[in-house]
Amino acid sequence: MAASPHEVVALKPAGLPCEMPRDPLADSLVERLGAGGFGGLRLVHRLDAAACGLVLVARTREAAAYYSAEIEARRWHKWYVARVAAPVSEARHLIGPHKAFLKTDGRQARVVRAGGKPSFLDVVAAAPAPGASRESDLLVRLHTGRFHQIRAMLAHAGARLVGDTLYGGPEGDFYLEHVVLGAWVAADGTWTVWEAP
């Protein structure tokens, strides 16, 4: 974890929601950070509860506005590793830029021809998943941060995440991790890169 008076960057474990606004007694990343002595917390981005990895949480209203503007301008660099149900020989065909229009439909995102939000990501590399010949790990650079974007876009491309039954993936251990975050920090505008261990 890294912290300054403007933000805290924490590692969210898989299965823990970023926030639980309807139940103030529920466990969440924000609740844990608050219990750890961090006040004035404001989420500027989120990870799915099932995902793990880096989350930047603003500690002031001004920092939240700053980071929200940076995200809107697509100045953040966000890198993920996603485990998909495809052998590496197939997964390598996904390398390159991907664009889709996503629409939120209840608890799912779906790719639509019109009326959705433009969504962009690049699959940068594919490698065999450790110990699984029919699974691959994809390195994904996310340019926009739509609801379930990686999950929905990869499923639409024919590479469903292992364990992601919501999007038609096979049973197994779900793995989607936010591994690198690069941003201009609020305090002095220096470029900082945080990496998951």
JSON list of C-alpha atoms in Angstrom, two decimals:
[
{"chain": "A", "resi": 1, "resn": "MET", "atom": "CA", "xyz": [0.00, 0.00, 0.00]},
{"chain": "A", "resi": 2, "resn": "ALA", "atom": "CA", "xyz": [1.16, 3.54, -0.80]},
{"chain": "A", "resi": 3, "resn": "ALA", "atom": "CA", "xyz": [-0.37, 6.64, 0.76]},
{"chain": "A", "resi": 4, "resn": "SER", "atom": "CA", "xyz": [-0.07, 10.41, 0.60]},
{"chain": "A", "resi": 5, "resn": "PRO", "atom": "CA", "xyz": [-2.34, 13.17, 1.95]},
{"chain": "A", "resi": 6, "resn": "HIS", "atom": "CA", "xyz": [-4.13, 13.09, -1.45]},
{"chain": "A", "resi": 7, "resn": "GLU", "atom": "CA", "xyz": [-4.62, 9.40, -2.22]},
{"chain": "A", "resi": 8, "resn": "VAL", "atom": "CA", "xyz": [-4.05, 5.87, -1.07]},
{"chain": "A", "resi": 9, "resn": "VAL", "atom": "CA", "xyz": [-3.25, 3.02, -3.46]},
{"chain": "A", "resi": 10, "resn": "ALA", "atom": "CA", "xyz": [-4.26, -0.32, -2.01]},
{"chain": "A", "resi": 11, "resn": "LEU", "atom": "CA", "xyz": [-4.29, -3.95, -3.13]},
{"chain": "A", "resi": 12, "resn": "LYS", "atom": "CA", "xyz": [-7.86, -5.21, -3.17]},
{"chain": "A", "resi": 13, "resn": "PRO", "atom": "CA", "xyz": [-8.17, -8.96, -2.63]},
{"chain": "A", "resi": 14, "resn": "ALA", "atom": "CA", "xyz": [-10.45, -11.03, -4.85]},
{"chain": "A", "resi": 15, "resn": "GLY", "atom": "CA", "xyz": [-13.97, -11.31, -3.47]},
{"chain": "A", "resi": 16, "resn": "LEU", "atom": "CA", "xyz": [-13.92, -8.01, -1.58]},
{"chain": "A", "resi": 17, "resn": "PRO", "atom": "CA", "xyz": [-16.18, -5.24, -2.96]},
{"chain": "A", "resi": 18, "resn": "CYS", "atom": "CA", "xyz": [-14.68, -1.76, -3.32]},
{"chain": "A", "resi": 19, "resn": "GLU", "atom": "CA", "xyz": [-17.69, -0.31, -1.52]},
{"chain": "A", "resi": 20, "resn": "MET", "atom": "CA", "xyz": [-21.06, -1.43, -0.18]},
{"chain": "A", "resi": 21, "resn": "PRO", "atom": "CA", "xyz": [-23.24, 1.70, -0.12]},
{"chain": "A", "resi": 22, "resn": "ARG", "atom": "CA", "xyz": [-26.49, -0.12, 0.82]},
{"chain": "A", "resi": 23, "resn": "ASP", "atom": "CA", "xyz": [-25.09, -1.86, 3.89]},
{"chain": "A", "resi": 24, "resn": "PRO", "atom": "CA", "xyz": [-22.82, 0.31, 6.05]},
{"chain": "A", "resi": 25, "resn": "LEU", "atom": "CA", "xyz": [-21.87, -2.74, 8.14]},
{"chain": "A", "resi": 26, "resn": "ALA", "atom": "CA", "xyz": [-20.70, -4.83, 5.18]},
{"chain": "A", "resi": 27, "resn": "ASP", "atom": "CA", "xyz": [-17.02, -5.45, 4.54]},
{"chain": "A", "resi": 28, "resn": "SER", "atom": "CA", "xyz": [-15.43, -3.48, 1.72]},
{"chain": "A", "resi": 29, "resn": "LEU", "atom": "CA", "xyz": [-12.10, -1.99, 0.69]},
{"chain": "A", "resi": 30, "resn": "VAL", "atom": "CA", "xyz": [-13.28, 1.50, 1.71]},
{"chain": "A", "resi": 31, "resn": "GLU", "atom": "CA", "xyz": [-14.41, 0.19, 5.12]},
{"chain": "A", "resi": 32, "resn": "ARG", "atom": "CA", "xyz": [-11.05, -1.50, 5.70]},
{"chain": "A", "resi": 33, "resn": "LEU", "atom": "CA", "xyz": [-9.11, 1.61, 4.70]},
{"chain": "A", "resi": 34, "resn": "GLY", "atom": "CA", "xyz": [-11.31, 3.75, 6.96]},
{"chain": "A", "resi": 35, "resn": "ALA", "atom": "CA", "xyz": [-10.69, 1.38, 9.86]},
{"chain": "A", "resi": 36, "resn": "GLY", "atom": "CA", "xyz": [-6.97, 1.70, 9.10]},
{"chain": "A", "resi": 37, "resn": "GLY", "atom": "CA", "xyz": [-7.08, 5.44, 9.80]},
{"chain": "A", "resi": 38, "resn": "PHE", "atom": "CA", "xyz": [-7.65, 6.86, 6.33]},
{"chain": "A", "resi": 39, "resn": "GLY", "atom": "CA", "xyz": [-10.41, 9.47, 6.30]},
{"chain": "A", "resi": 40, "resn": "GLY", "atom": "CA", "xyz": [-12.33, 11.41, 3.63]},
{"chain": "A", "resi": 41, "resn": "LEU", "atom": "CA", "xyz": [-12.16, 8.50, 1.17]},
{"chain": "A", "resi": 42, "resn": "ARG", "atom": "CA", "xyz": [-13.72, 8.84, -2.29]},
{"chain": "A", "resi": 43, "resn": "LEU", "atom": "CA", "xyz": [-13.58, 6.12, -4.93]},
{"chain": "A", "resi": 44, "resn": "VAL", "atom": "CA", "xyz": [-12.66, 7.40, -8.38]},
{"chain": "A", "resi": 45, "resn": "HIS", "atom": "CA", "xyz": [-12.56, 3.95, -10.02]},
{"chain": "A", "resi": 46, "resn": "ARG", "atom": "CA", "xyz": [-13.58, 0.44, -9.03]},
{"chain": "A", "resi": 47, "resn": "LEU", "atom": "CA", "xyz": [-12.69, -3.19, -9.57]},
{"chain": "A", "resi": 48, "resn": "ASP", "atom": "CA", "xyz": [-15.32, -5.91, -9.79]},
{"chain": "A", "resi": 49, "resn": "ALA", "atom": "CA", "xyz": [-15.66, -7.73, -6.47]},
{"chain": "A", "resi": 50, "resn": "ALA", "atom": "CA", "xyz": [-14.29, -10.90, -8.10]},
{"chain": "A", "resi": 51, "resn": "ALA", "atom": "CA", "xyz": [-11.19, -9.07, -9.42]},
{"chain": "A", "resi": 52, "resn": "CYS", "atom": "CA", "xyz": [-8.11, -8.22, -7.41]},
{"chain": "A", "resi": 53, "resn": "GLY", "atom": "CA", "xyz": [-5.32, -5.69, -7.66]},
{"chain": "A", "resi": 54, "resn": "LEU", "atom": "CA", "xyz": [-4.57, -2.00, -7.45]},
{"chain": "A", "resi": 55, "resn": "VAL", "atom": "CA", "xyz": [-7.21, 0.55, -6.49]},
{"chain": "A", "resi": 56, "resn": "LEU", "atom": "CA", "xyz": [-6.49, 4.26, -6.09]},
{"chain": "A", "resi": 57, "resn": "VAL", "atom": "CA", "xyz": [-8.78, 5.97, -3.58]},
{"chain": "A", "resi": 58, "resn": "ALA", "atom": "CA", "xyz": [-8.80, 9.76, -3.26]},
{"chain": "A", "resi": 59, "resn": "ARG", "atom": "CA", "xyz": [-8.52, 11.21, 0.25]},
{"chain": "A", "resi": 60, "resn": "THR", "atom": "CA", "xyz": [-9.93, 14.68, -0.46]},
{"chain": "A", "resi": 61, "resn": "ARG", "atom": "CA", "xyz": [-12.69, 16.16, -2.61]},
{"chain": "A", "resi": 62, "resn": "GLU", "atom": "CA", "xyz": [-10.07, 18.03, -4.65]},
{"chain": "A", "resi": 63, "resn": "ALA", "atom": "CA", "xyz": [-8.04, 14.88, -5.31]},
{"chain": "A", "resi": 64, "resn": "ALA", "atom": "CA", "xyz": [-11.22, 13.02, -6.33]},
{"chain": "A", "resi": 65, "resn": "ALA", "atom": "CA", "xyz": [-12.07, 15.75, -8.85]},
{"chain": "A", "resi": 66, "resn": "TYR", "atom": "CA", "xyz": [-8.49, 15.76, -10.17]},
{"chain": "A", "resi": 67, "resn": "TYR", "atom": "CA", "xyz": [-8.32, 11.98, -10.64]},
{"chain": "A", "resi": 68, "resn": "SER", "atom": "CA", "xyz": [-11.81, 11.83, -12.16]},
{"chain": "A", "resi": 69, "resn": "ALA", "atom": "CA", "xyz": [-10.70, 14.40, -14.76]},
{"chain": "A", "resi": 70, "resn": "GLU", "atom": "CA", "xyz": [-7.50, 12.42, -15.44]},
{"chain": "A", "resi": 71, "resn": "ILE", "atom": "CA", "xyz": [-9.52, 9.23, -15.99]},
{"chain": "A", "resi": 72, "resn": "GLU", "atom": "CA", "xyz": [-11.99, 11.06, -18.25]},
{"chain": "A", "resi": 73, "resn": "ALA", "atom": "CA", "xyz": [-9.05, 12.37, -20.32]},
{"chain": "A", "resi": 74, "resn": "ARG", "atom": "CA", "xyz": [-7.66, 8.79, -20.51]},
{"chain": "A", "resi": 75, "resn": "ARG", "atom": "CA", "xyz": [-4.32, 9.77, -19.01]},
{"chain": "A", "resi": 76, "resn": "TRP", "atom": "CA", "xyz": [-4.18, 6.79, -16.65]},
{"chain": "A", "resi": 77, "resn": "HIS", "atom": "CA", "xyz": [-2.28, 3.68, -17.76]},
{"chain": "A", "resi": 78, "resn": "LYS", "atom": "CA", "xyz": [-4.10, 0.57, -16.50]},
{"chain": "A", "resi": 79, "resn": "TRP", "atom": "CA", "xyz": [-2.71, -2.92, -17.10]},
{"chain": "A", "resi": 80, "resn": "TYR", "atom": "CA", "xyz": [-4.46, -6.17, -16.19]},
{"chain": "A", "resi": 81, "resn": "VAL", "atom": "CA", "xyz": [-3.78, -9.89, -16.37]},
{"chain": "A", "resi": 82, "resn": "ALA", "atom": "CA", "xyz": [-6.83, -11.97, -17.32]},
{"chain": "A", "resi": 83, "resn": "ARG", "atom": "CA", "xyz": [-6.99, -15.77, -17.40]},
{"chain": "A", "resi": 84, "resn": "VAL", "atom": "CA", "xyz": [-9.05, -17.00, -20.35]},
{"chain": "A", "resi": 85, "resn": "ALA", "atom": "CA", "xyz": [-10.36, -20.40, -21.38]},
{"chain": "A", "resi": 86, "resn": "ALA", "atom": "CA", "xyz": [-8.32, -20.71, -24.57]},
{"chain": "A", "resi": 87, "resn": "PRO", "atom": "CA", "xyz": [-4.99, -22.36, -25.35]},
{"chain": "A", "resi": 88, "resn": "VAL", "atom": "CA", "xyz": [-2.19, -19.91, -26.07]},
{"chain": "A", "resi": 89, "resn": "SER", "atom": "CA", "xyz": [-2.25, -20.82, -29.79]},
{"chain": "A", "resi": 90, "resn": "GLU", "atom": "CA", "xyz": [-5.78, -19.35, -29.94]},
{"chain": "A", "resi": 91, "resn": "ALA", "atom": "CA", "xyz": [-5.24, -16.59, -27.40]},
{"chain": "A", "resi": 92, "resn": "ARG", "atom": "CA", "xyz": [-2.39, -15.09, -29.45]},
{"chain": "A", "resi": 93, "resn": "HIS", "atom": "CA", "xyz": [-4.91, -14.24, -32.19]},
{"chain": "A", "resi": 94, "resn": "LEU", "atom": "CA", "xyz": [-6.42, -11.71, -29.78]},
{"chain": "A", "resi": 95, "resn": "ILE", "atom": "CA", "xyz": [-3.25, -9.61, -29.61]},
{"chain": "A", "resi": 96, "resn": "GLY", "atom": "CA", "xyz": [-3.96, -6.10, -30.86]},
{"chain": "A", "resi": 97, "resn": "PRO", "atom": "CA", "xyz": [-6.47, -3.29, -30.31]},
{"chain": "A", "resi": 98, "resn": "HIS", "atom": "CA", "xyz": [-10.13, -4.01, -29.55]},
{"chain": "A", "resi": 99, "resn": "LYS", "atom": "CA", "xyz": [-13.07, -1.60, -29.75]},
{"chain": "A", "resi": 100, "resn": "ALA", "atom": "CA", "xyz": [-16.69, -2.21, -28.81]},
{"chain": "A", "resi": 101, "resn": "PHE", "atom": "CA", "xyz": [-19.80, -0.34, -27.75]},
{"chain": "A", "resi": 102, "resn": "LEU", "atom": "CA", "xyz": [-20.92, -1.51, -24.30]},
{"chain": "A", "resi": 103, "resn": "LYS", "atom": "CA", "xyz": [-24.30, -1.14, -22.69]},
{"chain": "A", "resi": 104, "resn": "THR", "atom": "CA", "xyz": [-25.07, -2.06, -19.10]},
{"chain": "A", "resi": 105, "resn": "ASP", "atom": "CA", "xyz": [-28.05, -4.40, -18.85]},
{"chain": "A", "resi": 106, "resn": "GLY", "atom": "CA", "xyz": [-28.82, -5.13, -15.19]},
{"chain": "A", "resi": 107, "resn": "ARG", "atom": "CA", "xyz": [-25.78, -6.88, -13.70]},
{"chain": "A", "resi": 108, "resn": "GLN", "atom": "CA", "xyz": [-24.11, -7.45, -17.07]},
{"chain": "A", "resi": 109, "resn": "ALA", "atom": "CA", "xyz": [-22.47, -5.44, -19.81]},
{"chain": "A", "resi": 110, "resn": "ARG", "atom": "CA", "xyz": [-23.14, -6.40, -23.39]},
{"chain": "A", "resi": 111, "resn": "VAL", "atom": "CA", "xyz": [-21.65, -5.46, -26.73]},
{"chain": "A", "resi": 112, "resn": "VAL", "atom": "CA", "xyz": [-24.17, -3.59, -28.89]},
{"chain": "A", "resi": 113, "resn": "ARG", "atom": "CA", "xyz": [-24.13, -2.11, -32.38]},
{"chain": "A", "resi": 114, "resn": "ALA", "atom": "CA", "xyz": [-25.54, 1.26, -31.30]},
{"chain": "A", "resi": 115, "resn": "GLY", "atom": "CA", "xyz": [-26.45, 3.10, -28.12]},
{"chain": "A", "resi": 116, "resn": "GLY", "atom": "CA", "xyz": [-23.53, 1.88, -26.05]},
{"chain": "A", "resi": 117, "resn": "LYS", "atom": "CA", "xyz": [-20.44, 3.61, -24.69]},
{"chain": "A", "resi": 118, "resn": "PRO", "atom": "CA", "xyz": [-17.28, 3.38, -26.82]},
{"chain": "A", "resi": 119, "resn": "SER", "atom": "CA", "xyz": [-14.84, 1.04, -25.09]},
{"chain": "A", "resi": 120, "resn": "PHE", "atom": "CA", "xyz": [-11.19, 0.40, -25.93]},
{"chain": "A", "resi": 121, "resn": "LEU", "atom": "CA", "xyz": [-8.55, -2.06, -24.81]},
{"chain": "A", "resi": 122, "resn": "ASP", "atom": "CA", "xyz": [-5.40, -3.65, -26.22]},
{"chain": "A", "resi": 123, "resn": "VAL", "atom": "CA", "xyz": [-4.39, -7.25, -25.72]},
{"chain": "A", "resi": 124, "resn": "VAL", "atom": "CA", "xyz": [-0.62, -6.87, -25.54]},
{"chain": "A", "resi": 125, "resn": "ALA", "atom": "CA", "xyz": [0.60, -10.43, -24.90]},
{"chain": "A", "resi": 126, "resn": "ALA", "atom": "CA", "xyz": [-0.59, -13.98, -24.34]},
{"chain": "A", "resi": 127, "resn": "ALA", "atom": "CA", "xyz": [1.17, -16.74, -22.41]},
{"chain": "A", "resi": 128, "resn": "PRO", "atom": "CA", "xyz": [0.20, -20.22, -21.24]},
{"chain": "A", "resi": 129, "resn": "ALA", "atom": "CA", "xyz": [-1.45, -20.17, -17.81]},
{"chain": "A", "resi": 130, "resn": "PRO", "atom": "CA", "xyz": [0.66, -22.02, -15.24]},
{"chain": "A", "resi": 131, "resn": "GLY", "atom": "CA", "xyz": [-0.38, -25.66, -14.99]},
{"chain": "A", "resi": 132, "resn": "ALA", "atom": "CA", "xyz": [-3.28, -25.46, -17.47]},
{"chain": "A", "resi": 133, "resn": "SER", "atom": "CA", "xyz": [-2.76, -26.38, -21.13]},
{"chain": "A", "resi": 134, "resn": "ARG", "atom": "CA", "xyz": [-6.20, -25.11, -22.22]},
{"chain": "A", "resi": 135, "resn": "GLU", "atom": "CA", "xyz": [-5.94, -21.72, -20.45]},
{"chain": "A", "resi": 136, "resn": "SER", "atom": "CA", "xyz": [-3.94, -18.58, -21.17]},
{"chain": "A", "resi": 137, "resn": "ASP", "atom": "CA", "xyz": [-3.03, -15.40, -19.36]},
{"chain": "A", "resi": 138, "resn": "LEU", "atom": "CA", "xyz": [-3.56, -12.21, -21.35]},
{"chain": "A", "resi": 139, "resn": "LEU", "atom": "CA", "xyz": [-1.84, -8.90, -20.62]},
{"chain": "A", "resi": 140, "resn": "VAL", "atom": "CA", "xyz": [-4.47, -6.23, -21.26]},
{"chain": "A", "resi": 141, "resn": "ARG", "atom": "CA", "xyz": [-4.06, -2.47, -21.40]},
{"chain": "A", "resi": 142, "resn": "LEU", "atom": "CA", "xyz": [-7.39, -0.85, -20.59]},
{"chain": "A", "resi": 143, "resn": "HIS", "atom": "CA", "xyz": [-8.04, 2.56, -22.17]},
{"chain": "A", "resi": 144, "resn": "THR", "atom": "CA", "xyz": [-11.60, 3.08, -20.92]},
{"chain": "A", "resi": 145, "resn": "GLY", "atom": "CA", "xyz": [-13.05, 1.80, -17.67]},
{"chain": "A", "resi": 146, "resn": "ARG", "atom": "CA", "xyz": [-16.56, 0.60, -18.44]},
{"chain": "A", "resi": 147, "resn": "PHE", "atom": "CA", "xyz": [-18.61, -1.73, -16.25]},
{"chain": "A", "resi": 148, "resn": "HIS", "atom": "CA", "xyz": [-17.27, -5.32, -16.69]},
{"chain": "A", "resi": 149, "resn": "GLN", "atom": "CA", "xyz": [-15.40, -4.11, -19.78]},
{"chain": "A", "resi": 150, "resn": "ILE", "atom": "CA", "xyz": [-12.61, -6.70, -19.93]},
{"chain": "A", "resi": 151, "resn": "ARG", "atom": "CA", "xyz": [-14.97, -9.55, -19.10]},
{"chain": "A", "resi": 152, "resn": "ALA", "atom": "CA", "xyz": [-17.60, -8.56, -21.67]},
{"chain": "A", "resi": 153, "resn": "MET", "atom": "CA", "xyz": [-15.21, -7.64, -24.49]},
{"chain": "A", "resi": 154, "resn": "LEU", "atom": "CA", "xyz": [-13.07, -10.77, -24.16]},
{"chain": "A", "resi": 155, "resn": "ALA", "atom": "CA", "xyz": [-16.18, -12.97, -23.99]},
{"chain": "A", "resi": 156, "resn": "HIS", "atom": "CA", "xyz": [-17.48, -11.27, -27.15]},
{"chain": "A", "resi": 157, "resn": "ALA", "atom": "CA", "xyz": [-14.10, -11.97, -28.82]},
{"chain": "A", "resi": 158, "resn": "GLY", "atom": "CA", "xyz": [-14.44, -15.67, -27.96]},
{"chain": "A", "resi": 159, "resn": "ALA", "atom": "CA", "xyz": [-12.06, -15.75, -24.98]},
{"chain": "A", "resi": 160, "resn": "ARG", "atom": "CA", "xyz": [-14.20, -16.02, -21.86]},
{"chain": "A", "resi": 161, "resn": "LEU", "atom": "CA", "xyz": [-12.51, -15.68, -18.49]},
{"chain": "A", "resi": 162, "resn": "VAL", "atom": "CA", "xyz": [-12.09, -18.92, -16.57]},
{"chain": "A", "resi": 163, "resn": "GLY", "atom": "CA", "xyz": [-14.66, -19.02, -13.76]},
{"chain": "A", "resi": 164, "resn": "ASP", "atom": "CA", "xyz": [-16.68, -16.14, -15.22]},
{"chain": "A", "resi": 165, "resn": "THR", "atom": "CA", "xyz": [-19.98, -18.00, -15.57]},
{"chain": "A", "resi": 166, "resn": "LEU", "atom": "CA", "xyz": [-21.86, -14.69, -15.84]},
{"chain": "A", "resi": 167, "resn": "TYR", "atom": "CA", "xyz": [-20.31, -14.28, -19.30]},
{"chain": "A", "resi": 168, "resn": "GLY", "atom": "CA", "xyz": [-20.35, -17.94, -20.30]},
{"chain": "A", "resi": 169, "resn": "GLY", "atom": "CA", "xyz": [-16.92, -18.89, -19.00]},
{"chain": "A", "resi": 170, "resn": "PRO", "atom": "CA", "xyz": [-16.23, -22.40, -17.76]},
{"chain": "A", "resi": 171, "resn": "GLU", "atom": "CA", "xyz": [-16.07, -23.36, -14.09]},
{"chain": "A", "resi": 172, "resn": "GLY", "atom": "CA", "xyz": [-12.70, -22.71, -12.49]},
{"chain": "A", "resi": 173, "resn": "ASP", "atom": "CA", "xyz": [-10.72, -20.17, -10.50]},
{"chain": "A", "resi": 174, "resn": "PHE", "atom": "CA", "xyz": [-11.53, -16.63, -11.68]},
{"chain": "A", "resi": 175, "resn": "TYR", "atom": "CA", "xyz": [-8.42, -14.50, -12.18]},
{"chain": "A", "resi": 176, "resn": "LEU", "atom": "CA", "xyz": [-8.50, -10.87, -13.26]},
{"chain": "A", "resi": 177, "resn": "GLU", "atom": "CA", "xyz": [-5.88, -8.65, -11.64]},
{"chain": "A", "resi": 178, "resn": "HIS", "atom": "CA", "xyz": [-5.09, -4.95, -12.01]},
{"chain": "A", "resi": 179, "resn": "VAL", "atom": "CA", "xyz": [-1.30, -5.26, -11.97]},
{"chain": "A", "resi": 180, "resn": "VAL", "atom": "CA", "xyz": [0.03, -1.82, -13.02]},
{"chain": "A", "resi": 181, "resn": "LEU", "atom": "CA", "xyz": [-1.38, 1.68, -12.60]},
{"chain": "A", "resi": 182, "resn": "GLY", "atom": "CA", "xyz": [0.37, 4.77, -13.94]},
{"chain": "A", "resi": 183, "resn": "ALA", "atom": "CA", "xyz": [-0.95, 8.26, -13.19]},
{"chain": "A", "resi": 184, "resn": "TRP", "atom": "CA", "xyz": [0.06, 11.87, -12.76]},
{"chain": "A", "resi": 185, "resn": "VAL", "atom": "CA", "xyz": [-0.29, 12.33, -9.00]},
{"chain": "A", "resi": 186, "resn": "ALA", "atom": "CA", "xyz": [-2.44, 15.08, -7.55]},
{"chain": "A", "resi": 187, "resn": "ALA", "atom": "CA", "xyz": [0.20, 16.63, -5.26]},
{"chain": "A", "resi": 188, "resn": "ASP", "atom": "CA", "xyz": [2.77, 17.76, -7.81]},
{"chain": "A", "resi": 189, "resn": "GLY", "atom": "CA", "xyz": [1.88, 16.28, -11.19]},
{"chain": "A", "resi": 190, "resn": "THR", "atom": "CA", "xyz": [4.74, 13.77, -11.20]},
{"chain": "A", "resi": 191, "resn": "TRP", "atom": "CA", "xyz": [4.25, 10.55, -13.16]},
{"chain": "A", "resi": 192, "resn": "THR", "atom": "CA", "xyz": [4.03, 7.60, -10.77]},
{"chain": "A", "resi": 193, "resn": "VAL", "atom": "CA", "xyz": [3.70, 3.90, -11.50]},
{"chain": "A", "resi": 194, "resn": "TRP", "atom": "CA", "xyz": [2.34, 1.47, -8.91]},
{"chain": "A", "resi": 195, "resn": "GLU", "atom": "CA", "xyz": [2.81, -2.26, -9.43]},
{"chain": "A", "resi": 196, "resn": "ALA", "atom": "CA", "xyz": [1.12, -5.20, -7.74]},
{"chain": "A", "resi": 197, "resn": "PRO", "atom": "CA", "xyz": [3.62, -7.58, -6.12]}
]
